[in-house]
PDB file of C-alpha atoms and ligand atoms in Angstrom:
ATOM      1  CA  MET D  11     -29.545 -42.927 -14.076  1.00 90.00           C
ATOM      2  CA  THR D  12     -28.333 -40.849 -11.140  1.00 96.00           C
ATOM      3  CA  LYS D  13     -26.649 -37.586 -12.132  1.00 98.00           C
ATOM      4  CA  THR D  14     -24.261 -35.558 -10.010  1.00 98.00           C
ATOM      5  CA  TRP D  15     -24.819 -31.795  -9.877  1.00 98.00           C
ATOM      6  CA  LEU D  16     -22.510 -29.147  -8.420  1.00 98.00           C
ATOM      7  CA  VAL D  17     -24.035 -25.720  -7.816  1.00 98.00           C
ATOM      8  CA  THR D  18     -22.102 -22.625  -6.701  1.00 98.00           C
ATOM      9  CA  GLY D  19     -23.665 -19.984  -4.465  1.00 98.00           C
ATOM     10  CA  THR D  20     -26.479 -22.032  -2.931  1.00 98.00           C
ATOM     11  CA  SER D  21     -26.895 -19.859   0.179  1.00 98.00           C
ATOM     12  CA  SER D  22     -29.697 -17.808  -1.401  1.00 98.00           C
ATOM     13  CA  GLY D  23     -31.567 -16.877  -4.557  1.00 98.00           C
ATOM     14  CA  PHE D  24     -31.502 -19.067  -7.678  1.00 98.00           C
ATOM     15  CA  GLY D  25     -28.781 -21.299  -6.226  1.00 98.00           C
ATOM     16  CA  ARG D  26     -30.764 -22.052  -3.089  1.00 98.00           C
ATOM     17  CA  GLU D  27     -33.979 -22.710  -5.055  1.00 98.00           C
ATOM     18  CA  LEU D  28     -32.146 -25.018  -7.430  1.00 98.00           C
ATOM     19  CA  ALA D  29     -30.400 -26.852  -4.587  1.00 98.00           C
ATOM     20  CA  THR D  30     -33.755 -27.281  -2.818  1.00 98.00           C
ATOM     21  CA  LEU D  31     -35.263 -28.753  -5.977  1.00 98.00           C
ATOM     22  CA  LEU D  32     -32.281 -31.015  -6.663  1.00 98.00           C
ATOM     23  CA  ALA D  33     -32.210 -32.219  -3.057  1.00 97.00           C
ATOM     24  CA  GLN D  34     -35.696 -33.647  -3.547  1.00 96.00           C
ATOM     25  CA  GLN D  35     -34.798 -35.724  -6.623  1.00 96.00           C
ATOM     26  CA  THR D  36     -34.038 -39.372  -5.940  1.00 95.00           C
ATOM     27  CA  ASP D  37     -31.837 -39.592  -9.044  1.00 96.00           C
ATOM     28  CA  VAL D  38     -29.584 -36.654  -8.183  1.00 97.00           C
ATOM     29  CA  ASN D  39     -26.359 -36.464  -6.180  1.00 97.00           C
ATOM     30  CA  LEU D  40     -25.980 -32.853  -5.092  1.00 98.00           C
ATOM     31  CA  ILE D  41     -22.864 -30.928  -4.165  1.00 98.00           C
ATOM     32  CA  ALA D  42     -24.230 -27.731  -2.661  1.00 98.00           C
ATOM     33  CA  THR D  43     -21.699 -25.021  -1.937  1.00 98.00           C
ATOM     34  CA  ALA D  44     -21.615 -21.756  -0.038  1.00 98.00           C
ATOM     35  CA  ARG D  45     -19.161 -19.394   1.607  1.00 98.00           C
ATOM     36  CA  LYS D  46     -20.615 -20.199   5.037  1.00 98.00           C
ATOM     37  CA  MET D  47     -21.525 -23.784   5.952  1.00 98.00           C
ATOM     38  CA  SER D  48     -24.411 -22.694   8.192  1.00 98.00           C
ATOM     39  CA  ASP D  49     -26.087 -21.190   5.086  1.00 98.00           C
ATOM     40  CA  LEU D  50     -26.638 -24.770   3.912  1.00 98.00           C
ATOM     41  CA  ASP D  51     -28.527 -25.968   7.009  1.00 97.00           C
ATOM     42  CA  TYR D  52     -31.787 -25.779   5.038  1.00 97.00           C
ATOM     43  CA  LEU D  53     -30.684 -28.884   3.108  1.00 97.00           C
ATOM     44  CA  ASP D  54     -30.586 -31.100   6.192  1.00 95.00           C
ATOM     45  CA  ASN D  55     -34.317 -31.799   5.875  1.00 91.00           C
ATOM     46  CA  PHE D  56     -33.748 -33.500   2.532  1.00 93.00           C
ATOM     47  CA  ASP D  57     -30.497 -35.395   3.023  1.00 82.00           C
ATOM     48  CA  HIS D  58     -30.782 -39.130   2.361  1.00 83.00           C
ATOM     49  CA  GLY D  59     -27.079 -39.623   1.727  1.00 87.00           C
ATOM     50  CA  GLN D  60     -26.956 -38.028  -1.707  1.00 96.00           C
ATOM     51  CA  ILE D  61     -26.046 -34.502  -0.636  1.00 97.00           C
ATOM     52  CA  ALA D  62     -22.545 -33.175  -0.029  1.00 97.00           C
ATOM     53  CA  LYS D  63     -22.317 -29.707   1.478  1.00 97.00           C
ATOM     54  CA  ALA D  64     -19.060 -27.855   1.006  1.00 97.00           C
ATOM     55  CA  LEU D  65     -17.397 -24.505   1.506  1.00 98.00           C
ATOM     56  CA  LEU D  66     -16.700 -22.692  -1.724  1.00 98.00           C
ATOM     57  CA  ASP D  67     -15.657 -19.177  -2.513  1.00 98.00           C
ATOM     58  CA  VAL D  68     -15.226 -19.240  -6.293  1.00 98.00           C
ATOM     59  CA  THR D  69     -12.221 -16.930  -6.031  1.00 98.00           C
ATOM     60  CA  ASN D  70     -10.380 -19.520  -3.910  1.00 98.00           C
ATOM     61  CA  VAL D  71      -8.457 -21.936  -6.153  1.00 98.00           C
ATOM     62  CA  ASP D  72      -7.699 -24.352  -3.292  1.00 98.00           C
ATOM     63  CA  GLN D  73     -11.386 -24.688  -2.426  1.00 98.00           C
ATOM     64  CA  ILE D  74     -12.203 -25.231  -6.104  1.00 98.00           C
ATOM     65  CA  ALA D  75      -9.699 -28.112  -6.297  1.00 98.00           C
ATOM     66  CA  THR D  76     -11.119 -29.637  -3.102  1.00 98.00           C
ATOM     67  CA  ILE D  77     -14.679 -29.525  -4.454  1.00 98.00           C
ATOM     68  CA  VAL D  78     -13.754 -31.139  -7.746  1.00 97.00           C
ATOM     69  CA  ASN D  79     -11.897 -33.926  -5.894  1.00 97.00           C
ATOM     70  CA  LEU D  80     -14.965 -34.385  -3.695  1.00 97.00           C
ATOM     71  CA  ALA D  81     -17.152 -34.865  -6.782  1.00 97.00           C
ATOM     72  CA  GLN D  82     -14.745 -37.454  -8.121  1.00 97.00           C
ATOM     73  CA  ASP D  83     -14.108 -39.298  -4.832  1.00 97.00           C
ATOM     74  CA  ARG D  84     -17.623 -39.348  -3.405  1.00 97.00           C
ATOM     75  CA  PHE D  85     -19.774 -39.564  -6.539  1.00 97.00           C
ATOM     76  CA  GLY D  86     -17.349 -40.843  -9.178  1.00 97.00           C
ATOM     77  CA  GLY D  87     -17.600 -37.833 -11.477  1.00 97.00           C
ATOM     78  CA  LEU D  88     -19.691 -34.788 -12.260  1.00 98.00           C
ATOM     79  CA  ASP D  89     -22.556 -34.449 -14.733  1.00 98.00           C
ATOM     80  CA  VAL D  90     -23.770 -30.879 -14.270  1.00 98.00           C
ATOM     81  CA  LEU D  91     -21.899 -27.793 -13.095  1.00 98.00           C
ATOM     82  CA  VAL D  92     -24.065 -24.743 -12.407  1.00 99.00           C
ATOM     83  CA  ASN D  93     -21.931 -21.607 -12.243  1.00 99.00           C
ATOM     84  CA  ASN D  94     -24.465 -19.552 -10.347  1.00 98.00           C
ATOM     85  CA  ALA D  95     -22.425 -17.528  -7.818  1.00 98.00           C
ATOM     86  CA  GLY D  96     -22.381 -13.861  -8.682  1.00 98.00           C
ATOM     87  CA  LEU D  97     -22.927 -10.350  -7.479  1.00 98.00           C
ATOM     88  CA  GLY D  98     -23.899  -6.957  -8.849  1.00 98.00           C
ATOM     89  CA  TYR D  99     -22.727  -3.369  -8.836  1.00 98.00           C
ATOM     90  CA  PHE D 100     -24.716  -0.210  -9.527  1.00 97.00           C
ATOM     91  CA  ALA D 101     -22.771   2.914 -10.569  1.00 98.00           C
ATOM     92  CA  THR D 102     -22.062   5.003 -13.623  1.00 98.00           C
ATOM     93  CA  ILE D 103     -18.979   3.991 -15.566  1.00 98.00           C
ATOM     94  CA  GLU D 104     -17.047   7.142 -14.661  1.00 98.00           C
ATOM     95  CA  GLU D 105     -17.858   6.897 -10.961  1.00 98.00           C
ATOM     96  CA  SER D 106     -17.275   3.170 -10.555  1.00 98.00           C
ATOM     97  CA  ASP D 107     -14.866   2.075  -7.875  1.00 98.00           C
ATOM     98  CA  ASP D 108     -11.934   0.087  -9.318  1.00 98.00           C
ATOM     99  CA  ALA D 109     -11.750  -2.354  -6.409  1.00 98.00           C
ATOM    100  CA  ALA D 110     -15.484  -3.110  -6.569  1.00 98.00           C
ATOM    101  CA  VAL D 111     -15.287  -3.659 -10.327  1.00 98.00           C
ATOM    102  CA  ARG D 112     -12.270  -5.964 -10.060  1.00 98.00           C
ATOM    103  CA  HIS D 113     -13.894  -7.984  -7.278  1.00 98.00           C
ATOM    104  CA  MET D 114     -17.045  -8.404  -9.375  1.00 98.00           C
ATOM    105  CA  PHE D 115     -14.984  -9.620 -12.346  1.00 98.00           C
ATOM    106  CA  ASP D 116     -13.127 -12.007 -10.009  1.00 98.00           C
ATOM    107  CA  VAL D 117     -16.413 -13.604  -8.938  1.00 98.00           C
ATOM    108  CA  ASN D 118     -18.676 -13.301 -12.005  1.00 98.00           C
ATOM    109  CA  VAL D 119     -16.067 -14.035 -14.685  1.00 99.00           C
ATOM    110  CA  PHE D 120     -12.803 -15.471 -13.347  1.00 98.00           C
ATOM    111  CA  GLY D 121     -14.509 -17.543 -10.639  1.00 98.00           C
ATOM    112  CA  LEU D 122     -16.867 -19.040 -13.215  1.00 99.00           C
ATOM    113  CA  ALA D 123     -13.936 -19.680 -15.551  1.00 99.00           C
ATOM    114  CA  ALA D 124     -11.857 -21.331 -12.808  1.00 98.00           C
ATOM    115  CA  MET D 125     -14.735 -23.653 -11.902  1.00 98.00           C
ATOM    116  CA  THR D 126     -15.245 -24.531 -15.543  1.00 98.00           C
ATOM    117  CA  LYS D 127     -11.560 -25.214 -16.156  1.00 98.00           C
ATOM    118  CA  ALA D 128     -11.463 -27.460 -13.082  1.00 98.00           C
ATOM    119  CA  VAL D 129     -14.385 -29.663 -14.191  1.00 98.00           C
ATOM    120  CA  LEU D 130     -13.644 -29.902 -17.917  1.00 98.00           C
ATOM    121  CA  PRO D 131     -11.067 -32.730 -17.534  1.00 98.00           C
ATOM    122  CA  ILE D 132     -13.689 -34.842 -15.716  1.00 98.00           C
ATOM    123  CA  MET D 133     -16.359 -34.151 -18.345  1.00 98.00           C
ATOM    124  CA  ARG D 134     -13.950 -34.800 -21.212  1.00 98.00           C
ATOM    125  CA  ARG D 135     -12.985 -38.135 -19.648  1.00 98.00           C
ATOM    126  CA  GLN D 136     -16.656 -39.049 -19.237  1.00 98.00           C
ATOM    127  CA  LYS D 137     -17.419 -37.728 -22.753  1.00 98.00           C
ATOM    128  CA  SER D 138     -20.488 -36.108 -21.227  1.00 98.00           C
ATOM    129  CA  GLY D 139     -21.520 -33.207 -19.053  1.00 98.00           C
ATOM    130  CA  THR D 140     -23.475 -29.977 -18.917  1.00 98.00           C
ATOM    131  CA  ILE D 141     -22.161 -26.602 -17.815  1.00 98.00           C
ATOM    132  CA  VAL D 142     -24.801 -24.010 -16.920  1.00 99.00           C
ATOM    133  CA  ASN D 143     -23.473 -20.471 -16.793  1.00 99.00           C
ATOM    134  CA  LEU D 144     -25.540 -17.760 -15.131  1.00 98.00           C
ATOM    135  CA  SER D 145     -25.318 -14.698 -17.304  1.00 98.00           C
ATOM    136  CA  SER D 146     -28.196 -12.194 -17.193  1.00 98.00           C
ATOM    137  CA  ALA D 147     -30.615 -10.329 -19.414  1.00 98.00           C
ATOM    138  CA  LEU D 148     -27.972  -7.658 -18.826  1.00 98.00           C
ATOM    139  CA  GLY D 149     -25.526  -9.947 -20.627  1.00 98.00           C
ATOM    140  CA  LEU D 150     -27.571  -9.367 -23.787  1.00 98.00           C
ATOM    141  CA  VAL D 151     -28.599  -5.743 -23.418  1.00 97.00           C
ATOM    142  CA  THR D 152     -27.433  -3.088 -20.987  1.00 97.00           C
ATOM    143  CA  LEU D 153     -28.715  -0.037 -19.122  1.00 96.00           C
ATOM    144  CA  PRO D 154     -27.180   3.081 -17.575  1.00 97.00           C
ATOM    145  CA  THR D 155     -25.454   2.402 -14.210  1.00 98.00           C
ATOM    146  CA  MET D 156     -25.197  -1.307 -15.068  1.00 98.00           C
ATOM    147  CA  GLY D 157     -22.180  -0.952 -17.362  1.00 98.00           C
ATOM    148  CA  TYR D 158     -19.609  -2.903 -15.366  1.00 98.00           C
ATOM    149  CA  TYR D 159     -22.113  -5.549 -14.275  1.00 98.00           C
ATOM    150  CA  SER D 160     -23.089  -5.988 -17.912  1.00 98.00           C
ATOM    151  CA  ALA D 161     -19.404  -6.121 -18.843  1.00 98.00           C
ATOM    152  CA  THR D 162     -19.015  -9.176 -16.587  1.00 99.00           C
ATOM    153  CA  LYS D 163     -22.076 -10.851 -18.069  1.00 98.00           C
ATOM    154  CA  PHE D 164     -21.184  -9.970 -21.683  1.00 98.00           C
ATOM    155  CA  ALA D 165     -17.843 -11.606 -20.846  1.00 99.00           C
ATOM    156  CA  VAL D 166     -19.693 -14.706 -19.627  1.00 99.00           C
ATOM    157  CA  GLU D 167     -21.616 -14.737 -22.922  1.00 98.00           C
ATOM    158  CA  GLY D 168     -18.525 -14.555 -25.139  1.00 98.00           C
ATOM    159  CA  TYR D 169     -16.588 -17.033 -23.020  1.00 99.00           C
ATOM    160  CA  SER D 170     -19.494 -19.488 -23.006  1.00 99.00           C
ATOM    161  CA  GLU D 171     -20.195 -19.208 -26.737  1.00 98.00           C
ATOM    162  CA  ALA D 172     -16.553 -20.005 -27.559  1.00 98.00           C
ATOM    163  CA  LEU D 173     -16.626 -22.917 -25.113  1.00 98.00           C
ATOM    164  CA  GLN D 174     -19.835 -24.230 -26.713  1.00 98.00           C
ATOM    165  CA  GLN D 175     -17.964 -24.514 -29.999  1.00 98.00           C
ATOM    166  CA  GLU D 176     -14.830 -26.044 -28.458  1.00 98.00           C
ATOM    167  CA  VAL D 177     -16.618 -28.819 -26.554  1.00 98.00           C
ATOM    168  CA  ALA D 178     -19.541 -29.514 -28.901  1.00 96.00           C
ATOM    169  CA  ASP D 179     -17.874 -32.667 -30.247  1.00 98.00           C
ATOM    170  CA  LEU D 180     -16.796 -33.869 -26.811  1.00 98.00           C
ATOM    171  CA  GLY D 181     -20.278 -34.614 -25.484  1.00 98.00           C
ATOM    172  CA  ILE D 182     -20.357 -31.477 -23.326  1.00 98.00           C
ATOM    173  CA  ASP D 183     -23.194 -28.938 -23.444  1.00 98.00           C
ATOM    174  CA  VAL D 184     -22.929 -25.340 -22.295  1.00 98.00           C
ATOM    175  CA  MET D 185     -26.164 -23.492 -21.514  1.00 98.00           C
ATOM    176  CA  ILE D 186     -26.123 -19.741 -20.869  1.00 99.00           C
ATOM    177  CA  VAL D 187     -28.980 -18.567 -18.633  1.00 98.00           C
ATOM    178  CA  GLU D 188     -30.138 -14.981 -19.017  1.00 98.00           C
ATOM    179  CA  PRO D 189     -32.694 -14.118 -16.309  1.00 98.00           C
ATOM    180  CA  SER D 190     -34.446 -10.765 -15.995  1.00 98.00           C
ATOM    181  CA  GLY D 191     -34.655  -9.114 -12.564  1.00 97.00           C
ATOM    182  CA  ALA D 192     -35.819 -11.653  -9.989  1.00 97.00           C
ATOM    183  CA  ARG D 193     -36.565 -11.627  -6.256  1.00 97.00           C
ATOM    184  CA  THR D 194     -33.276 -12.777  -4.780  1.00 97.00           C
ATOM    185  CA  ASN D 195     -30.609 -11.005  -2.707  1.00 96.00           C
ATOM    186  CA  TRP D 196     -28.894  -9.828  -5.883  1.00 96.00           C
ATOM    187  CA  ALA D 197     -30.222  -6.241  -6.064  1.00 96.00           C
ATOM    188  CA  GLY D 198     -30.137  -5.956  -2.262  1.00 95.00           C
ATOM    189  CA  LYS D 199     -27.209  -7.133  -0.183  1.00 95.00           C
ATOM    190  CA  SER D 200     -25.359  -8.753  -3.108  1.00 96.00           C
ATOM    191  CA  SER D 201     -24.824  -5.464  -4.959  1.00 96.00           C
ATOM    192  CA  GLN D 202     -22.738  -2.434  -3.993  1.00 96.00           C
ATOM    193  CA  LYS D 203     -24.373   0.843  -4.991  1.00 97.00           C
ATOM    194  CA  ASP D 204     -22.449   4.051  -5.592  1.00 97.00           C
ATOM    195  CA  VAL D 205     -24.971   6.831  -6.086  1.00 97.00           C
ATOM    196  CA  PRO D 206     -23.767   9.368  -8.673  1.00 97.00           C
ATOM    197  CA  THR D 207     -22.235  12.499  -7.170  1.00 97.00           C
ATOM    198  CA  ILE D 208     -21.178  14.164 -10.449  1.00 98.00           C
ATOM    199  CA  ALA D 209     -23.919  16.627 -11.354  1.00 98.00           C
ATOM    200  CA  ASP D 210     -23.864  15.599 -15.027  1.00 98.00           C
ATOM    201  CA  TYR D 211     -25.106  12.145 -13.968  1.00 98.00           C
ATOM    202  CA  ALA D 212     -27.811  13.443 -11.615  1.00 97.00           C
ATOM    203  CA  GLN D 213     -30.529  11.859 -13.769  1.00 97.00           C
ATOM    204  CA  PHE D 214     -29.310   8.413 -12.613  1.00 97.00           C
ATOM    205  CA  LYS D 215     -29.252   9.240  -8.878  1.00 96.00           C
ATOM    206  CA  ASP D 216     -32.729   7.925  -8.092  1.00 94.00           C
ATOM    207  CA  GLN D 217     -32.143   4.791 -10.133  1.00 92.00           C
ATOM    208  CA  VAL D 218     -29.128   3.799  -8.019  1.00 96.00           C
ATOM    209  CA  ALA D 219     -30.385   5.189  -4.705  1.00 93.00           C
ATOM    210  CA  GLY D 220     -33.761   3.493  -5.101  1.00 92.00           C
ATOM    211  CA  THR D 221     -32.408   0.031  -5.825  1.00 93.00           C
ATOM    212  CA  ASN D 222     -32.404  -1.169  -2.222  1.00 88.00           C
ATOM    213  CA  ALA D 223     -36.012  -0.065  -1.803  1.00 89.00           C
ATOM    214  CA  SER D 224     -37.192  -1.745  -5.015  1.00 89.00           C
ATOM    215  CA  ALA D 225     -35.240  -4.965  -4.329  1.00 90.00           C
ATOM    216  CA  GLY D 226     -37.786  -7.639  -3.594  1.00 92.00           C
ATOM    217  CA  SER D 227     -40.387  -6.446  -6.079  1.00 93.00           C
ATOM    218  CA  GLU D 228     -38.667  -7.672  -9.237  1.00 95.00           C
ATOM    219  CA  PRO D 229     -40.922  -9.620 -11.626  1.00 96.00           C
ATOM    220  CA  GLY D 230     -38.859 -12.819 -11.763  1.00 97.00           C
ATOM    221  CA  ASP D 231     -39.723 -15.761  -9.498  1.00 98.00           C
ATOM    222  CA  PRO D 232     -36.517 -17.604  -8.470  1.00 98.00           C
ATOM    223  CA  GLU D 233     -38.368 -20.837  -7.723  1.00 98.00           C
ATOM    224  CA  VAL D 234     -39.827 -20.923 -11.242  1.00 98.00           C
ATOM    225  CA  ILE D 235     -36.447 -19.975 -12.712  1.00 98.00           C
ATOM    226  CA  ALA D 236     -34.762 -22.867 -10.872  1.00 98.00           C
ATOM    227  CA  GLN D 237     -37.456 -25.248 -12.138  1.00 98.00           C
ATOM    228  CA  LEU D 238     -36.993 -24.027 -15.732  1.00 98.00           C
ATOM    229  CA  ILE D 239     -33.210 -24.462 -15.555  1.00 98.00           C
ATOM    230  CA  PHE D 240     -33.667 -27.977 -14.154  1.00 98.00           C
ATOM    231  CA  GLU D 241     -36.157 -28.926 -16.887  1.00 98.00           C
ATOM    232  CA  GLN D 242     -33.978 -27.620 -19.715  1.00 98.00           C
ATOM    233  CA  VAL D 243     -30.979 -29.613 -18.464  1.00 98.00           C
ATOM    234  CA  THR D 244     -32.836 -32.831 -17.694  1.00 98.00           C
ATOM    235  CA  ALA D 245     -35.662 -32.996 -20.218  1.00 97.00           C
ATOM    236  CA  VAL D 246     -34.754 -31.021 -23.328  1.00 97.00           C
ATOM    237  CA  THR D 247     -32.564 -32.308 -26.160  1.00 97.00           C
ATOM    238  CA  PRO D 248     -30.514 -30.662 -27.460  1.00 97.00           C
ATOM    239  CA  THR D 249     -29.796 -28.505 -24.430  1.00 98.00           C
ATOM    240  CA  PRO D 250     -30.517 -24.880 -25.401  1.00 98.00           C
ATOM    241  CA  LYS D 251     -27.443 -22.737 -25.904  1.00 98.00           C
ATOM    242  CA  HIS D 252     -29.239 -19.694 -24.479  1.00 98.00           C
ATOM    243  CA  LEU D 253     -32.057 -19.500 -21.956  1.00 98.00           C
ATOM    244  CA  PRO D 254     -33.474 -15.967 -21.674  1.00 98.00           C
ATOM    245  CA  LEU D 255     -35.982 -15.885 -18.795  1.00 98.00           C
ATOM    246  CA  GLY D 256     -38.542 -13.194 -18.054  1.00 98.00           C
ATOM    247  CA  HIS D 257     -40.154 -10.568 -20.280  1.00 98.00           C
ATOM    248  CA  PHE D 258     -37.242  -8.114 -20.183  1.00 97.00           C
ATOM    249  CA  ALA D 259     -34.755 -10.797 -21.215  1.00 98.00           C
ATOM    250  CA  SER D 260     -36.920 -11.764 -24.149  1.00 97.00           C
ATOM    251  CA  ALA D 261     -38.420  -8.465 -25.361  1.00 98.00           C
ATOM    252  CA  GLY D 262     -35.465  -6.284 -24.315  1.00 97.00           C
ATOM    253  CA  SER D 263     -32.867  -8.431 -26.016  1.00 96.00           C
ATOM    254  CA  GLN D 264     -34.984  -8.828 -29.162  1.00 97.00           C
ATOM    255  CA  ALA D 265     -35.381  -5.041 -29.446  1.00 98.00           C
ATOM    256  CA  HIS D 266     -31.643  -4.532 -28.875  1.00 97.00           C
ATOM    257  CA  LEU D 267     -30.599  -7.231 -31.332  1.00 97.00           C
ATOM    258  CA  THR D 268     -33.037  -5.960 -33.985  1.00 98.00           C
ATOM    259  CA  THR D 269     -31.512  -2.475 -33.733  1.00 98.00           C
ATOM    260  CA  LEU D 270     -27.987  -3.900 -33.747  1.00 98.00           C
ATOM    261  CA  LEU D 271     -28.760  -6.046 -36.785  1.00 98.00           C
ATOM    262  CA  ALA D 272     -30.170  -3.043 -38.658  1.00 98.00           C
ATOM    263  CA  GLU D 273     -27.064  -0.978 -37.818  1.00 98.00           C
ATOM    264  CA  ILE D 274     -24.710  -3.746 -38.950  1.00 98.00           C
ATOM    265  CA  LYS D 275     -26.684  -4.343 -42.155  1.00 98.00           C
ATOM    266  CA  ALA D 276     -26.707  -0.628 -43.017  1.00 98.00           C
ATOM    267  CA  LEU D 277     -22.910  -0.616 -42.719  1.00 98.00           C
ATOM    268  CA  SER D 278     -22.224  -3.898 -44.519  1.00 98.00           C
ATOM    269  CA  SER D 279     -20.674  -2.369 -47.682  1.00 98.00           C
ATOM    270  CA  LEU D 280     -18.455  -0.114 -45.599  1.00 98.00           C
ATOM    271  CA  SER D 281     -17.535  -3.071 -43.345  1.00 98.00           C
ATOM    272  CA  ASP D 282     -16.558  -5.222 -46.339  1.00 98.00           C
ATOM    273  CA  SER D 283     -14.418  -2.393 -47.734  1.00 98.00           C
ATOM    274  CA  ALA D 284     -12.013  -2.735 -44.758  1.00 98.00           C
ATOM    275  CA  ASP D 285     -10.614  -6.018 -46.179  1.00 98.00           C
ATOM    276  CA  HIS D 286      -7.832  -6.319 -48.761  1.00 98.00           C
ATOM    277  CA  ALA D 287      -9.341  -6.308 -52.254  1.00 92.00           C
TER     278      ALA D 287
HETATM  279  N1  LIG K 318     -31.667 -11.821  -9.310  1.00 97.64           N
HETATM  280  C1  LIG K 318     -31.523 -11.229 -10.477  1.00 97.64           C
HETATM  281  O1  LIG K 318     -32.204 -10.254 -10.772  1.00 97.64           O
HETATM  282  C2  LIG K 318     -30.546 -11.789 -11.481  1.00 97.64           C
HETATM  283  C3  LIG K 318     -30.824 -11.586 -12.842  1.00 97.64           C
HETATM  284  C4  LIG K 318     -29.929 -12.091 -13.783  1.00 97.64           C
HETATM  285  C5  LIG K 318     -28.827 -12.801 -13.381  1.00 97.64           C
HETATM  286  N2  LIG K 318     -28.579 -12.986 -12.040  1.00 97.64           N
HETATM  287  C6  LIG K 318     -27.404 -13.776 -11.691  1.00 97.64           C
HETATM  288  O2  LIG K 318     -27.850 -14.955 -11.045  1.00 97.64           O
HETATM  289  C7  LIG K 318     -26.813 -15.470 -10.204  1.00 97.64           C
HETATM  290  C8  LIG K 318     -27.380 -15.775  -8.828  1.00 97.64           C
HETATM  291  O3  LIG K 318     -27.760 -14.566  -8.203  1.00 97.64           O
HETATM  292  P1  LIG K 318     -29.095 -14.423  -7.357  1.00 97.64           P
HETATM  293  O4  LIG K 318     -29.982 -13.547  -8.108  1.00 97.64           O
HETATM  294  O5  LIG K 318     -29.585 -15.714  -6.899  1.00 97.64           O
HETATM  295  O6  LIG K 318     -28.552 -13.531  -6.141  1.00 97.64           O
HETATM  296  P2  LIG K 318     -28.202 -13.871  -4.621  1.00 97.64           P
HETATM  297  O7  LIG K 318     -29.430 -14.276  -3.897  1.00 97.64           O
HETATM  298  O8  LIG K 318     -27.465 -12.674  -4.142  1.00 97.64           O
HETATM  299  O9  LIG K 318     -27.229 -15.131  -4.709  1.00 97.64           O
HETATM  300  C9  LIG K 318     -25.904 -14.979  -5.127  1.00 97.64           C
HETATM  301  C10 LIG K 318     -25.111 -16.158  -4.597  1.00 97.64           C
HETATM  302  O10 LIG K 318     -23.745 -15.998  -5.021  1.00 97.64           O
HETATM  303  C11 LIG K 318     -22.929 -16.205  -3.870  1.00 97.64           C
HETATM  304  N3  LIG K 318     -21.618 -15.579  -3.977  1.00 97.64           N
HETATM  305  C12 LIG K 318     -21.285 -14.271  -4.036  1.00 97.64           C
HETATM  306  N4  LIG K 318     -19.955 -14.131  -4.076  1.00 97.64           N
HETATM  307  C13 LIG K 318     -19.433 -15.396  -4.052  1.00 97.64           C
HETATM  308  C14 LIG K 318     -18.117 -15.926  -4.084  1.00 97.64           C
HETATM  309  N5  LIG K 318     -17.035 -15.132  -4.130  1.00 97.64           N
HETATM  310  N6  LIG K 318     -17.964 -17.279  -4.054  1.00 97.64           N
HETATM  311  C15 LIG K 318     -19.028 -18.088  -3.987  1.00 97.64           C
HETATM  312  N7  LIG K 318     -20.303 -17.649  -3.934  1.00 97.64           N
HETATM  313  C16 LIG K 318     -20.487 -16.312  -3.979  1.00 97.64           C
HETATM  314  C17 LIG K 318     -23.735 -15.658  -2.723  1.00 97.64           C
HETATM  315  O11 LIG K 318     -23.195 -16.125  -1.491  1.00 97.64           O
HETATM  316  P3  LIG K 318     -23.263 -15.247  -0.139  1.00 97.64           P
HETATM  317  O12 LIG K 318     -24.648 -15.451   0.404  1.00 97.64           O
HETATM  318  O13 LIG K 318     -22.191 -15.833   0.711  1.00 97.64           O
HETATM  319  O14 LIG K 318     -23.007 -13.827  -0.521  1.00 97.64           O
HETATM  320  C18 LIG K 318     -25.093 -16.237  -3.069  1.00 97.64           C
HETATM  321  O15 LIG K 318     -25.161 -17.589  -2.690  1.00 97.64           O
HETATM  322  C19 LIG K 318     -25.715 -14.401 -10.207  1.00 97.64           C
HETATM  323  O16 LIG K 318     -24.703 -14.811 -11.108  1.00 97.64           O
HETATM  324  C20 LIG K 318     -26.420 -13.161 -10.716  1.00 97.64           C
HETATM  325  O17 LIG K 318     -25.534 -12.257 -11.344  1.00 97.64           O
HETATM  326  C21 LIG K 318     -29.419 -12.500 -11.099  1.00 97.64           C
END
C-alpha cells in the first residue's frame, strides 16, 4: 500500500538522502520540503507524479498549515512525518549568544513540536502514523561546548518519550533517531561557532575553532543513516522507540547511562527519604 511521507529539511544531509531514497520507491508519495525551492531540483530526476515539493521553514506556522493541507488534499492523508530540520551551535554555556540559542530552540524544538501538533489530528483520524524525530547522540550524552545544542536534543527526547506514551493506543508510533557525527552540512554551515574568549575556557578553543576544518570527516554516512531510518519505519515491527546510530551514540550513551544508573542507585535510600513517611 502506498504511504505518504513528509520530510523537513531535505535540502541537504540526512533529509536529502532520505528524500532521494523515498523518491525512488514506487509505493511512496513524498512531500519534500526546504527553505529554498531550488534546493529541491535534485528530485526532478525521480518525479513520476508522486512527489510534491514545497517551501517550509519550520518556524513559519503559515507554511506548516499549508504543507499539512497539501498532504491532505493531494495525497489524502499522511503516514510518516520525519522531523529532520535542525541546526547546531558550538560555544561554552557562559559564552553562548542568547539570540543564537533561542533561534536553535525555535528550529530544533518548537519547529519540530509545531509540525507534530499539525499532523497529529490527521494521524489520529487515520488511527495510524509514524513520527520520526531527529534527536542526536548528543540528546543522550553531552560534551563541553555542546551544552545548548544538547539541551535542544534532550528536549526532543523528553517531548518524544511523553508523546510515545500519549499516542501508543491511537495507532501512532514515535521513533527518536540519535545519530553520531555524520558527514552533512551540520557541523559546517549549519552551525554557528563562538570560539571561547574567556581565558578560563581556553582548553575548549581548539575544539570550537577546529570544527569547520574537521567537518566532512565525521564517521557517520548519511546515506546509510537514511537507509536505516527507512528500514526501521517500513520493515520493523514494532517500530523502535529509540534508534541510536553510530559507535558514539551506542558506546557513548551506554557509558553515560551506566554511570548515571550507578549514581542513582547509590542514592536510592536518600532519594526515597524525600517522600512523606
Ligand atoms: N550530522 C550530524 O552529525 C548529526 C548528528 C546527530 C543529529 N543530527 C541532526 O540531524 C538533523 C539533520 O541535520 P543534518 O546533519 O542532515 O545537517 P544539514 O545537512 O545541515 O541539514 C539540516 C537541514 O535542516 C534545514 N533547516 C535548518 N533550519 C531550518 C528551518 N528553520 N526550517 C526548515 N529547515 C531548516 C536545512 O535547510 P537549509 O539548507 O535551508 O539550511 C537542512 O535542510 C538535524 O536535526 C541535526 O541536528 C545531525
